[in-house]
XYZ file of C-alpha atoms in Angstrom:
330
model
C 88.529 53.944 -88.225
C 86.521 56.831 -86.897
C 87.258 56.195 -83.331
C 90.764 56.022 -84.116
C 90.633 59.559 -85.507
C 88.890 60.756 -82.791
C 91.595 59.414 -80.285
C 94.258 60.895 -82.139
C 92.439 64.084 -82.192
C 91.985 64.202 -78.717
C 95.648 63.254 -77.896
C 96.701 66.030 -79.903
C 94.393 68.564 -78.073
C 95.532 67.288 -74.614
C 99.339 67.285 -75.646
C 99.267 70.837 -77.114
C 97.368 72.066 -73.669
C 100.254 70.315 -71.576
C 103.091 72.249 -73.823
C 100.939 75.641 -73.359
C 100.723 75.155 -69.540
C 104.471 73.907 -69.313
C 105.694 76.972 -71.323
C 103.837 79.263 -69.133
C 105.106 77.934 -66.205
C 108.736 77.994 -67.082
C 108.429 81.744 -68.234
C 107.206 82.314 -64.274
C 109.705 84.057 -62.006
C 111.739 81.199 -59.954
C 111.116 81.947 -56.149
C 115.131 82.191 -55.059
C 116.116 82.697 -51.501
C 119.120 83.752 -52.366
C 118.133 86.872 -54.034
C 119.370 89.689 -52.218
C 116.233 92.768 -52.465
C 117.834 94.741 -49.909
C 119.215 98.487 -50.707
C 121.208 98.751 -53.196
C 124.617 99.442 -50.882
C 125.871 98.998 -47.588
C 129.010 99.487 -45.987
C 130.605 97.536 -43.293
C 133.698 97.494 -41.008
C 135.526 94.497 -41.263
C 137.635 93.302 -38.080
C 140.526 90.306 -37.806
C 141.482 89.243 -34.528
C 144.024 86.752 -34.305
C 144.582 84.404 -31.808
C 147.447 82.572 -32.638
C 148.868 82.622 -29.242
C 151.675 80.182 -27.230
C 149.230 79.341 -24.838
C 146.347 77.697 -27.120
C 149.059 76.434 -29.873
C 152.153 75.511 -28.084
C 153.450 73.129 -30.484
C 156.564 74.348 -32.331
C 155.685 77.838 -31.672
C 156.953 80.362 -33.688
C 159.038 82.633 -31.679
C 161.862 83.812 -34.249
C 163.425 84.131 -37.555
C 160.293 85.050 -38.404
C 157.921 84.838 -34.969
C 154.242 84.037 -35.326
C 152.482 86.662 -37.369
C 149.875 87.632 -39.855
C 150.035 88.600 -43.414
C 147.842 91.567 -45.043
C 144.223 90.363 -45.755
C 143.055 90.712 -49.132
C 139.285 90.361 -49.986
C 136.757 90.869 -52.804
C 133.165 91.486 -52.529
C 131.349 89.894 -55.378
C 128.649 87.635 -57.057
C 128.049 83.841 -56.945
C 129.876 83.703 -60.354
C 133.039 84.453 -58.977
C 135.111 82.175 -56.287
C 138.434 83.271 -54.613
C 138.891 79.806 -53.092
C 137.134 76.715 -52.103
C 137.271 74.094 -49.794
C 137.981 70.619 -51.786
C 138.814 72.682 -54.766
C 142.195 73.570 -56.310
C 143.986 76.946 -55.524
C 144.465 79.080 -58.273
C 147.989 80.271 -58.998
C 147.279 83.490 -57.382
C 146.003 82.114 -54.324
C 149.185 79.767 -54.104
C 151.159 82.656 -54.341
C 149.664 84.714 -51.566
C 149.261 81.262 -49.258
C 153.182 80.380 -50.000
C 154.849 83.951 -50.499
C 152.316 86.452 -49.477
C 152.465 87.909 -52.829
C 149.374 89.542 -53.900
C 150.129 90.829 -57.676
C 148.350 87.609 -59.099
C 145.584 86.993 -57.242
C 144.804 90.686 -57.997
C 144.946 90.593 -61.580
C 142.690 87.174 -61.277
C 139.946 89.373 -59.316
C 140.229 92.259 -61.698
C 140.086 89.745 -64.913
C 137.118 88.210 -63.360
C 135.303 91.383 -62.717
C 135.929 92.434 -66.586
C 134.718 89.420 -68.196
C 131.667 88.236 -66.247
C 130.860 91.706 -63.957
C 131.128 89.305 -60.893
C 133.090 91.757 -58.711
C 132.372 94.671 -56.814
C 135.145 95.808 -55.194
C 138.699 94.756 -53.432
C 139.532 95.592 -49.722
C 142.950 94.738 -47.888
C 143.850 95.231 -44.548
C 147.438 96.061 -42.704
C 149.657 92.737 -41.669
C 149.897 92.102 -38.263
C 153.184 91.752 -36.421
C 152.392 89.431 -34.024
C 150.419 86.039 -33.508
C 147.476 87.859 -31.860
C 146.609 91.220 -32.465
C 143.978 93.114 -34.614
C 143.893 94.772 -38.024
C 140.718 96.119 -39.679
C 139.216 97.840 -42.528
C 136.025 98.794 -44.610
C 134.437 97.017 -47.766
C 131.304 97.863 -49.873
C 128.795 95.286 -50.555
C 126.133 95.669 -53.443
C 122.389 94.140 -53.563
C 123.929 91.875 -56.754
C 127.237 91.276 -55.029
C 126.678 90.606 -51.650
C 129.399 87.519 -51.055
C 132.337 88.405 -49.198
C 135.861 85.984 -48.988
C 139.230 87.001 -48.171
C 142.705 85.310 -47.398
C 144.970 85.925 -44.739
C 148.469 84.014 -45.104
C 149.818 82.232 -41.769
C 153.689 83.492 -41.037
C 155.750 81.325 -41.062
C 154.112 78.440 -42.839
C 154.544 76.169 -46.006
C 151.300 77.481 -47.833
C 148.540 77.909 -44.709
C 146.190 80.330 -44.376
C 142.699 81.487 -42.777
C 139.696 82.918 -44.712
C 136.312 82.993 -45.602
C 134.527 81.816 -48.670
C 131.567 83.471 -50.275
C 130.137 84.701 -46.686
C 126.573 86.479 -47.769
C 125.607 89.709 -45.532
C 122.258 89.809 -47.175
C 119.235 87.947 -46.151
C 116.466 88.514 -48.567
C 115.657 92.375 -47.746
C 118.073 93.466 -45.304
C 121.384 93.957 -45.085
C 123.179 91.870 -41.719
C 123.676 94.032 -38.602
C 127.043 91.981 -37.649
C 128.224 88.598 -37.959
C 131.347 87.124 -36.485
C 133.071 84.142 -37.872
C 135.759 82.075 -36.282
C 138.836 81.355 -38.318
C 140.445 78.080 -38.431
C 143.903 76.963 -40.810
C 143.906 75.170 -44.202
C 146.514 73.845 -46.190
C 146.145 75.712 -49.982
C 147.448 72.282 -51.296
C 150.400 73.484 -52.988
C 153.682 73.003 -50.592
C 154.091 69.669 -48.719
C 155.588 70.928 -45.352
C 154.590 69.547 -42.227
C 155.645 72.428 -39.783
C 155.847 76.503 -39.588
C 158.895 76.403 -40.545
C 159.246 73.821 -43.398
C 161.166 74.754 -46.546
C 159.792 75.207 -49.700
C 158.971 71.536 -51.096
C 156.134 71.820 -53.873
C 152.971 69.349 -53.646
C 153.130 67.697 -56.958
C 150.562 66.964 -58.231
C 148.722 69.630 -56.913
C 145.774 68.873 -53.985
C 142.830 70.472 -52.965
C 142.470 72.982 -50.417
C 142.156 71.436 -47.089
C 140.880 72.513 -43.546
C 144.161 71.591 -41.215
C 142.976 69.990 -37.991
C 143.881 68.590 -34.441
C 144.317 65.275 -36.222
C 144.947 65.760 -39.960
C 147.491 65.347 -41.509
C 147.717 62.707 -39.231
C 151.682 62.844 -38.648
C 153.272 63.487 -35.045
C 155.315 66.545 -37.100
C 152.442 68.605 -37.718
C 152.595 71.943 -36.221
C 148.734 71.509 -35.404
C 148.735 67.970 -34.353
C 146.977 67.588 -30.773
C 145.346 63.984 -31.059
C 144.200 64.918 -27.132
C 142.015 67.394 -28.986
C 138.343 66.937 -30.258
C 139.137 70.244 -32.320
C 141.486 73.112 -32.300
C 140.577 76.267 -30.895
C 139.966 79.283 -32.902
C 142.985 80.506 -34.481
C 141.596 83.778 -35.254
C 138.261 85.579 -35.728
C 136.842 88.157 -38.333
C 133.898 90.373 -37.129
C 132.199 92.482 -39.971
C 129.666 94.981 -38.817
C 127.488 97.389 -40.709
C 128.133 101.049 -40.822
C 125.200 103.665 -40.563
C 125.036 106.204 -42.656
C 126.627 108.844 -40.836
C 129.823 106.634 -39.559
C 130.732 106.342 -43.614
C 134.190 107.562 -43.796
C 135.221 107.297 -40.018
C 138.115 104.794 -39.132
C 136.801 100.900 -38.591
C 136.087 100.747 -34.889
C 138.606 98.014 -33.031
C 136.579 95.786 -30.512
C 138.266 95.893 -27.195
C 137.294 93.081 -25.139
C 136.664 93.788 -21.462
C 139.170 91.911 -18.914
C 136.985 89.213 -17.886
C 136.548 88.162 -21.485
C 139.724 87.731 -21.951
C 140.258 85.450 -19.169
C 137.688 83.368 -20.561
C 139.094 83.144 -24.017
C 142.742 82.489 -22.584
C 141.450 79.617 -20.175
C 139.227 77.933 -22.863
C 142.366 78.001 -25.458
C 144.875 76.676 -22.975
C 145.521 73.626 -24.795
C 147.723 71.243 -22.911
C 150.972 69.837 -24.845
C 152.734 66.295 -23.670
C 156.234 66.062 -23.506
C 157.807 64.200 -27.002
C 160.858 62.161 -26.294
C 163.292 60.699 -28.783
C 163.576 56.760 -29.390
C 166.206 54.869 -27.037
C 170.011 54.738 -28.315
C 171.253 51.058 -28.024
C 172.857 49.895 -25.020
C 176.349 51.074 -24.028
C 179.095 48.981 -22.733
C 178.510 46.906 -19.984
C 180.467 47.988 -17.095
C 181.370 46.330 -13.616
C 183.738 43.951 -11.876
C 184.683 40.140 -13.240
C 182.598 37.400 -12.006
C 179.714 40.207 -10.722
C 176.765 41.636 -12.472
C 177.672 44.906 -13.860
C 175.639 47.802 -15.244
C 174.939 48.815 -18.648
C 172.998 52.015 -19.756
C 170.745 53.610 -22.743
C 169.586 56.977 -23.196
C 167.314 59.622 -24.668
C 166.530 62.986 -25.564
C 163.631 65.419 -25.565
C 161.982 66.428 -28.865
C 159.375 68.689 -27.351
C 159.166 70.116 -23.742
C 155.559 69.955 -22.343
C 153.327 73.149 -21.776
C 149.968 74.163 -20.280
C 150.243 71.046 -17.386
C 150.692 68.361 -20.322
C 152.383 65.082 -19.662
C 156.164 65.723 -18.106
C 158.933 64.305 -19.640
C 159.479 60.595 -18.452
C 163.186 59.406 -17.408
C 165.638 59.754 -19.913
C 168.239 57.565 -18.833
C 167.618 53.513 -18.117
C 170.055 51.274 -15.957
C 170.138 47.345 -16.603
C 171.930 44.533 -15.308
C 174.567 42.713 -17.582
C 177.407 40.158 -17.863
C 181.037 42.300 -17.795
C 183.179 41.326 -21.072
C 186.002 43.360 -20.755
C 186.705 43.361 -16.726
C 188.879 44.522 -14.177
């Protein structure tokens, strides 16, 4: 009996020590690489460059009503407690309205409510629209050591619900702010409209789908305006560059990045996407024409659905002729 009591007391002591040690360990600060210890505030110029050219994206390229262009940019600097949009998650009502119609009011309301409720938003920024597929727009943004993340959206116009953007890019690297960062941008589908082409009519996706990246093979449908099955990846449709401003630059207009001519030539040659000719199915055979008791001929036709571009495969013959036995001969 005495031995059992001794074992019980020993176990009790060990258990008490373990609880004490674990409790102490849980009170220690957790090492977290994501914590920003840089100076409290930093300002950046953000430059958005559209690369949506007919050379890079020749299929169904919008030339009029309306021509290819970009909406205004709407962005936010925030903490990890807030998310404007995320790949493979459902778009909010605000992102839906912006991606489909370029209307920012609901999205602005969502951002303001998040800032008021959980103090997760530091500031909102915007930049003017671009009236063509290629061009630049810029503005300034401010990040905070507790709000070092940047997110934004820019609508592709025209499109059903397509956009480009960044989700929660961290500009802080532990104890310092990044001096400059550039990101290539690719198209996303907000999952709220079911159109395949730039000029598709409004047709709501029911039930709503998640935000997905549009690639050269997905959606896997020939009608898709970004469907280029011979490519491994799409060329970037846009690019964003953020440059940290020095204190003596604060308040100055955000600089435009004018690339030298040689660089432009390289970019254009890399982004030249070949587009093969696409033709319709053959029509039914026409009437057999010819003289009695002699072989006649009949013809079927097809037409061009999509003209080739950038050294793509040329169109095949649009007429085909074959022999036949005339029924109503002369």
